[in-house]
C-alpha positions as CSV (number, residue, x, y, z in Angstrom):
1,M,58.8,210.1,128.2
2,S,57.4,212.8,125.9
3,V,57.6,212.6,122.1
4,R,59.6,215.9,122.1
5,R,62.2,214.3,124.4
6,I,62.4,211.2,122.2
7,V,62.9,213.4,119.1
8,L,65.5,215.6,120.8
9,G,67.4,212.6,122.0
10,F,67.4,210.9,118.6
11,T,68.5,214.2,117.0
12,A,71.4,214.5,119.4
13,A,72.6,211.0,118.8
14,L,72.2,211.4,115.0
15,C,74.5,214.5,115.1
16,L,77.3,212.3,116.4
17,L,77.1,210.1,113.4
18,I,76.6,212.3,110.3
19,P,79.4,214.2,108.6
20,V,79.9,217.9,109.2
21,Y,77.9,220.2,106.9
22,A,79.6,223.3,105.6
23,S,76.6,225.5,106.6
24,A,77.2,224.6,110.2
25,L,80.9,225.1,110.2
26,Q,80.7,228.8,111.2
27,D,77.9,231.3,112.0
28,T,78.7,233.8,109.2
29,S,75.6,235.9,109.4
30,L,77.7,238.9,110.7
31,Q,80.8,238.2,108.6
32,G,81.8,239.3,105.1
33,P,82.3,236.8,102.2
34,A,86.1,236.8,102.7
35,A,85.9,235.9,106.4
36,E,83.2,233.3,105.6
37,N,85.4,231.6,103.0
38,E,88.4,231.6,105.2
39,A,86.6,230.0,108.1
40,E,85.0,227.4,105.9
41,F,88.3,226.5,104.2
42,A,90.1,226.2,107.6
43,E,87.4,223.9,109.0
44,I,87.2,221.8,105.8
45,R,91.0,221.4,105.6
46,V,91.3,220.3,109.2
47,R,88.6,217.7,109.0
48,L,89.9,216.2,105.8
49,S,93.4,216.1,107.1
50,E,92.1,214.1,110.1
51,G,90.4,211.5,107.9
52,R,86.9,212.8,108.6
53,S,83.9,213.5,106.3
54,V,82.7,216.8,105.0
55,F,79.4,217.5,103.2
56,L,78.9,220.7,101.2
57,E,75.3,221.9,100.6
58,N,74.5,223.4,97.3
59,R,73.9,226.9,98.5
60,G,73.6,228.5,95.1
61,R,77.0,230.1,95.1
62,P,80.5,228.4,95.0
63,Y,82.7,227.6,97.9
64,R,86.2,229.1,97.7
65,I,89.5,227.7,98.9
66,N,92.9,229.3,98.8
67,G,95.4,226.5,99.2
68,T,95.5,222.7,98.8
69,L,93.2,220.3,100.6
70,T,95.2,217.4,101.9
71,F,93.3,214.2,102.5
72,A,94.0,211.5,105.1
73,R,93.0,207.9,105.1
74,N,89.2,207.4,104.8
75,A,88.4,211.1,104.4
76,S,85.6,212.1,102.1
77,L,84.4,215.3,100.5
78,R,80.9,215.1,99.3
79,G,78.4,217.7,98.0
80,A,74.8,218.0,96.9
81,V,74.4,217.8,93.1
82,G,75.7,221.0,91.5
83,T,78.1,222.0,94.3
84,V,81.0,224.1,93.0
85,L,84.3,224.6,94.7
86,I,86.7,227.3,93.4
87,A,90.4,226.8,94.0
88,E,91.8,230.3,93.9
89,G,95.5,229.6,94.3
90,D,98.0,228.7,91.7
91,G,98.7,225.2,93.2
92,A,96.7,222.0,93.2
93,A,93.2,222.0,94.6
94,F,93.8,218.7,96.5
95,D,96.4,216.1,97.3
96,V,96.0,212.4,98.2
97,P,99.3,211.2,99.6
98,P,100.4,207.5,99.6
99,S,99.0,206.9,103.1
100,A,95.6,208.3,102.3
101,T,93.8,205.2,101.0
102,H,90.0,205.0,100.5
103,V,89.5,208.7,99.9
104,A,86.2,209.7,98.2
105,I,85.1,212.9,96.4
106,E,81.5,213.1,95.3
107,N,79.4,215.6,93.4
108,I,82.1,218.4,93.6
109,T,82.8,220.4,90.5
110,F,86.3,222.0,90.9
111,R,87.0,225.3,89.2
112,Q,90.5,226.7,88.9
113,N,91.8,229.9,87.6
114,G,93.3,228.6,84.4
115,R,96.9,228.9,85.7
116,S,97.4,225.8,87.8
117,R,98.6,222.8,85.8
118,T,97.4,220.3,88.4
119,L,93.9,219.7,89.7
120,G,95.0,217.1,92.2
121,T,97.5,214.3,92.6
122,V,96.4,210.8,93.8
123,R,99.3,208.6,95.1
124,A,97.2,206.2,97.2
125,G,95.0,203.2,96.6
126,N,91.2,203.0,96.4
127,F,90.6,206.7,95.5
128,R,87.1,207.4,94.1
129,L,85.7,210.5,92.4
130,T,82.1,210.3,91.5
131,G,80.0,213.0,89.8
132,G,81.0,216.6,89.5
133,G,84.3,217.1,87.7
134,A,86.5,220.0,86.8
135,V,86.3,223.2,84.7
136,D,89.2,225.5,83.6
137,A,91.4,223.2,85.6
138,G,94.7,221.4,85.5
139,T,95.3,217.6,85.4
140,L,93.9,215.0,87.7
141,V,97.1,212.8,88.2
142,F,97.2,209.2,89.3
143,S,100.8,208.6,90.2
144,N,101.8,205.1,91.4
145,A,98.2,204.7,92.5
146,R,96.2,201.5,92.7
147,N,92.6,200.6,92.2
148,G,91.2,204.1,91.8
149,R,88.0,205.1,90.0
150,V,86.6,208.2,88.3
151,E,83.0,207.9,87.1
152,R,80.1,210.1,85.9
153,A,82.1,213.3,86.0
154,R,82.6,216.1,83.4
155,F,86.0,217.6,82.6
156,E,85.7,220.8,80.6
157,N,88.1,223.5,79.3
158,G,91.1,221.9,80.9
159,V,94.2,224.0,80.5
160,A,96.9,221.3,80.9
161,A,98.3,218.6,78.6
162,N,95.7,216.1,79.9
163,A,92.4,216.2,81.8
164,I,93.4,212.9,83.5
165,A,96.9,211.4,83.6
166,I,97.6,207.8,84.7
167,T,101.3,207.5,85.2
168,N,104.3,206.2,87.1
169,G,103.2,202.5,87.2
170,S,99.6,203.2,88.3
171,S,97.4,200.1,87.8
172,G,93.8,199.1,88.3
173,I,92.5,202.6,87.6
174,A,89.0,202.7,86.1
175,I,87.9,205.8,84.2
176,E,84.3,205.1,83.3
177,G,81.2,207.0,82.1
178,N,82.8,210.5,82.0
179,E,82.5,213.4,79.6
180,F,85.5,215.4,78.2
181,E,84.8,218.6,76.3
182,R,87.2,221.3,74.9
183,N,90.2,220.3,77.0
184,A,93.5,221.6,75.6
185,G,95.1,218.2,75.5
186,F,94.2,214.5,75.9
187,G,91.0,213.6,77.7
188,I,93.0,210.7,79.3
189,Q,96.6,209.9,78.9
190,I,98.4,206.8,80.1
191,D,102.2,206.6,80.3
192,N,105.4,205.7,82.2
193,G,104.7,202.1,83.1
194,A,101.0,202.4,83.8
195,N,99.3,199.1,83.1
196,G,96.1,197.2,83.7
197,N,93.9,200.2,83.6
198,D,90.3,200.3,82.2
199,I,89.1,203.3,80.2
200,S,85.4,202.6,79.2
201,N,82.2,204.3,78.3
202,N,83.7,207.8,78.2
203,S,82.8,210.4,75.5
204,T,83.8,213.6,73.8
205,R,82.3,215.7,71.1
206,A,85.0,218.3,70.9
207,N,88.4,217.8,72.6
208,G,91.7,219.4,71.9
209,I,93.4,216.1,70.9
210,E,92.6,212.5,71.5
211,L,90.0,211.3,73.9
212,V,92.4,208.6,75.0
213,G,96.2,208.4,74.3
214,I,98.6,205.6,75.5
215,R,102.3,206.5,75.2
216,Y,105.1,204.1,74.2
217,N,106.0,203.3,77.8
218,A,102.6,202.0,79.0
219,F,101.1,198.5,78.4
220,G,98.3,196.1,79.0
221,N,95.4,198.6,79.3
222,V,91.9,198.4,77.9
223,I,90.1,201.1,76.0
224,A,86.5,199.9,75.5
225,Y,83.1,201.3,74.4
226,N,84.1,204.9,74.4
227,R,82.8,207.6,71.9
228,A,85.2,210.1,70.4
229,E,83.8,212.7,68.1
230,G,85.2,216.0,66.8
231,T,88.7,215.8,68.4
232,G,91.5,217.9,67.0
233,D,93.7,214.9,66.4
234,N,93.1,211.1,66.3
235,G,90.0,209.9,68.1
236,I,92.1,207.3,70.0
237,S,95.9,206.6,69.8
238,V,97.9,203.8,71.2
239,T,101.7,203.8,71.2
240,G,102.3,201.3,74.0
241,D,102.2,197.5,73.6
242,R,99.7,194.7,74.4
243,N,96.7,197.0,74.9
244,V,93.1,196.2,73.8
245,V,90.9,198.7,71.9
246,L,87.4,197.3,71.8
247,G,84.0,198.4,70.7
248,N,84.7,202.2,70.5
249,R,83.0,204.6,68.1
250,V,85.3,207.2,66.5
251,S,83.8,209.6,64.0
252,G,84.4,213.1,62.6
253,N,87.8,213.5,64.2
254,A,90.5,215.7,62.6
255,L,93.0,213.0,61.8
256,N,92.6,209.2,62.0
257,G,89.8,207.5,63.9
258,I,92.1,205.1,65.7
259,A,95.9,205.2,65.4
260,I,98.0,202.2,66.5
261,Y,101.7,203.1,66.8
262,G,102.7,200.4,69.2
263,D,103.2,196.6,69.1
264,E,101.0,193.6,69.7
265,N,97.8,195.5,70.4
266,T,94.3,194.1,69.6
267,V,91.8,196.4,67.8
268,M,88.4,194.7,67.5
269,G,84.8,195.6,67.1
270,N,85.2,199.4,66.7
271,V,83.3,201.7,64.4
272,A,85.2,204.4,62.5
273,I,83.3,206.8,60.3
274,G,84.1,210.0,58.5
275,N,87.4,210.9,60.1
276,G,90.1,213.0,58.5
277,Q,88.0,216.2,59.0
278,N,91.2,218.3,58.6
279,L,90.5,217.8,54.9
280,N,86.9,219.0,55.0
281,P,86.5,222.6,54.0
282,R,83.1,222.7,55.8
283,S,84.4,221.4,59.1
284,P,85.5,223.7,61.9
285,L,88.5,221.3,62.1
286,H,89.6,222.1,58.5
287,N,93.3,222.7,58.0
288,P,93.8,224.0,54.4
289,Q,97.6,223.3,54.7
290,D,97.1,219.7,55.5
291,T,97.8,217.3,52.5
292,S,97.9,214.0,54.5
293,V,95.9,210.9,54.0
294,Y,93.8,209.7,56.9
295,A,92.2,206.3,57.8
296,G,89.6,204.9,59.9
297,I,92.3,202.8,61.5
298,L,96.0,203.5,61.1
299,A,98.9,201.1,62.0
300,N,102.3,202.8,61.9
301,G,105.6,203.0,63.7
302,A,105.8,206.4,65.3
303,F,106.1,208.3,68.6
304,G,108.3,205.6,70.1
305,G,106.2,202.6,69.0
306,G,107.0,200.0,66.5
307,G,103.7,199.6,64.7
308,R,104.2,195.8,64.6
309,N,102.3,192.6,65.1
310,N,99.0,194.2,65.9
311,V,95.6,192.5,65.3
312,I,93.0,194.6,63.6
313,V,89.9,192.5,63.1
314,G,86.1,192.7,63.0
315,N,85.8,196.5,62.8
316,I,83.3,198.6,60.8
317,I,85.0,201.4,58.8
318,A,83.2,203.7,56.5
319,D,82.9,207.2,55.0
320,D,79.5,208.2,53.6
321,Q,80.3,211.9,53.1
322,G,79.7,213.4,49.6
323,R,83.3,214.4,49.6
324,P,85.1,211.7,51.7
325,T,87.9,212.7,54.0
326,Q,88.6,209.3,55.5
327,L,90.4,208.1,52.4
328,R,91.6,204.8,53.7
329,C,89.7,202.3,55.7
330,V,92.7,200.6,57.2
331,M,96.2,202.0,56.4
332,V,99.7,200.8,57.2
333,G,102.1,203.8,57.4
334,Q,105.7,204.1,56.4
335,G,107.3,204.2,59.8
336,Y,110.1,206.3,61.0
337,G,112.3,208.7,59.0
338,R,116.0,207.9,59.2
339,W,118.4,210.3,60.8
340,K,120.1,212.6,58.3
341,A,123.1,214.9,58.7
342,A,122.8,218.7,58.3
343,T,119.0,218.5,58.6
344,D,116.6,220.7,60.6
345,Y,114.7,218.9,63.3
346,T,111.9,220.2,65.5
347,A,111.9,219.5,69.3
348,R,110.6,216.1,70.4
349,R,111.0,214.6,66.9
350,F,111.4,210.8,66.7
351,I,113.9,209.2,64.2
352,Y,115.4,205.8,63.4
353,A,119.2,205.3,63.4
354,D,120.9,201.9,63.1
355,G,118.2,199.9,64.9
356,E,117.4,202.4,67.5
357,I,114.7,205.0,68.1
358,Y,115.8,208.5,69.3
359,Q,113.9,211.7,70.2
360,T,115.3,215.2,70.0
361,E,115.8,217.0,73.3
362,N,115.9,220.3,71.5
363,A,115.3,221.8,68.0
364,G,118.2,222.4,65.7
365,T,120.3,221.3,62.7
366,S,121.8,217.9,63.0
367,G,125.6,217.3,63.0
368,T,127.7,214.8,61.1
369,L,127.6,211.7,63.2
370,A,124.4,209.6,63.7
371,P,123.3,209.3,67.3
372,S,124.5,206.1,69.0
373,G,124.1,204.6,72.4
374,R,121.7,204.8,75.4
375,G,120.6,207.7,77.5
376,V,121.1,211.2,76.0
377,V,123.6,211.3,73.2
378,T,124.6,213.8,70.6
379,D,125.2,213.9,66.8
380,G,127.6,216.7,67.3
381,R,124.9,219.4,67.4
382,I,121.5,218.1,68.6
383,A,121.0,216.1,71.8
384,W,119.0,212.9,71.3
385,R,117.3,210.8,73.9
386,H,117.4,207.0,73.3
387,I,113.8,205.6,73.4
388,R,114.1,201.9,72.4
389,T,115.7,199.3,70.2
390,L,113.7,198.5,67.1
391,A,115.2,195.8,65.0
392,G,114.8,195.8,61.2
393,N,114.4,198.9,59.1
394,G,112.1,201.0,61.2
395,R,109.0,200.1,59.2
396,P,105.7,198.6,60.6
397,S,105.3,194.9,59.9
398,G,103.5,191.7,60.9
399,N,100.1,193.3,61.4
400,M,97.1,191.0,61.0
401,I,94.2,192.9,59.3
402,A,91.2,190.8,58.6
403,N,87.4,190.5,58.6
404,N,86.7,194.3,58.7
405,Q,83.6,195.7,57.1
406,T,84.5,198.6,55.0
407,A,82.6,201.0,52.7
408,G,83.4,204.3,51.0
409,C,86.9,204.8,52.3
410,D,89.4,203.3,49.9
411,H,89.9,206.3,47.6
412,P,93.1,206.9,45.7
413,P,94.9,209.9,47.2
414,A,95.8,212.8,45.0
415,H,99.4,212.7,46.5
416,A,101.8,210.3,48.2
417,E,100.6,209.0,51.5
418,T,102.5,210.3,54.5
419,S,103.6,208.3,57.5
420,G,101.9,210.3,60.2
421,Q,105.3,210.9,61.8
422,P,105.6,214.4,63.3
């Protein structure tokens, strides 16, 4: 048998094994760009919906889709490094339904038009996104998902509340080694019963608000070895309970380095330097109207958390600026304001009333009867949503603060310290 026949036979067999390449989906030499994009999208969509693999070559110009890519079990969408896929519709770029386990996306940078609030929703187990990322996009949502992973990706100029949201009881999600830059909201937010997730080795140098935020209704997560610099809020905030904040570096953020609003969290081995940049006239984060006091690490009851029984040990907290802005190394705040009659409240404001925490459903002027009961209640004028019971007086207590190395950040404020409550 000739060498040529051997090679041709081997090539034919190999073609049965490798994933489809986008350049082979359609002969587009005689078609315009619109027809080319439409044909490519149709073929890609079919293959992913059948649980097959697609590979996109980096052809020097983006691929375009108009609609949502729906993945089936074991489907994969992979690209050469630098591959860009533009989602032109107002909906999500992709969807991973509960039955679509073991889906993989690799080296694809998604671009959206800045209008869609959702990049993609993952509701299945064992999803993995590696490399690539998203630009001008909505949120990558993990909803009731298990054992997913996002690594070595970049999320930039996100237009929604979060670049990544882990919610609705999701667990075992690992967000590791990613970059978050200039997103409108959180880099990563965890809420609504999400637990047992690992957020590690991520970084930002300029994000809209926190790199990582955990809301009051999430618990048992780990935030470790991340680097948060130059955010427009705290570097990291934790309002849920029993989370671990370990070995992170937070510096040059607008407000506090690390803010702990929840209960029974462990904060250990972190480095917090030169935060409170809202107070720095030379910083792009400067807010001349701000008269607050900021700390390297804050413990306070706010945003639905109690600020109680946290362990804050073994951290390094310093401010070496000529004009310090991180005026406290570790600070315990004043907790919740109490409900008052005939008082103006903004929307989503938290207050304490008779052992309960409530949040406004709408802005307005309060009535004459303090909110009472569960669910949504009224004081006669404002609707309040019950958040939780908080025994005592609404003040943070029981926090263990020990063995922290501090320097240059225990300066007397020129005014009364505020609680950090919105």
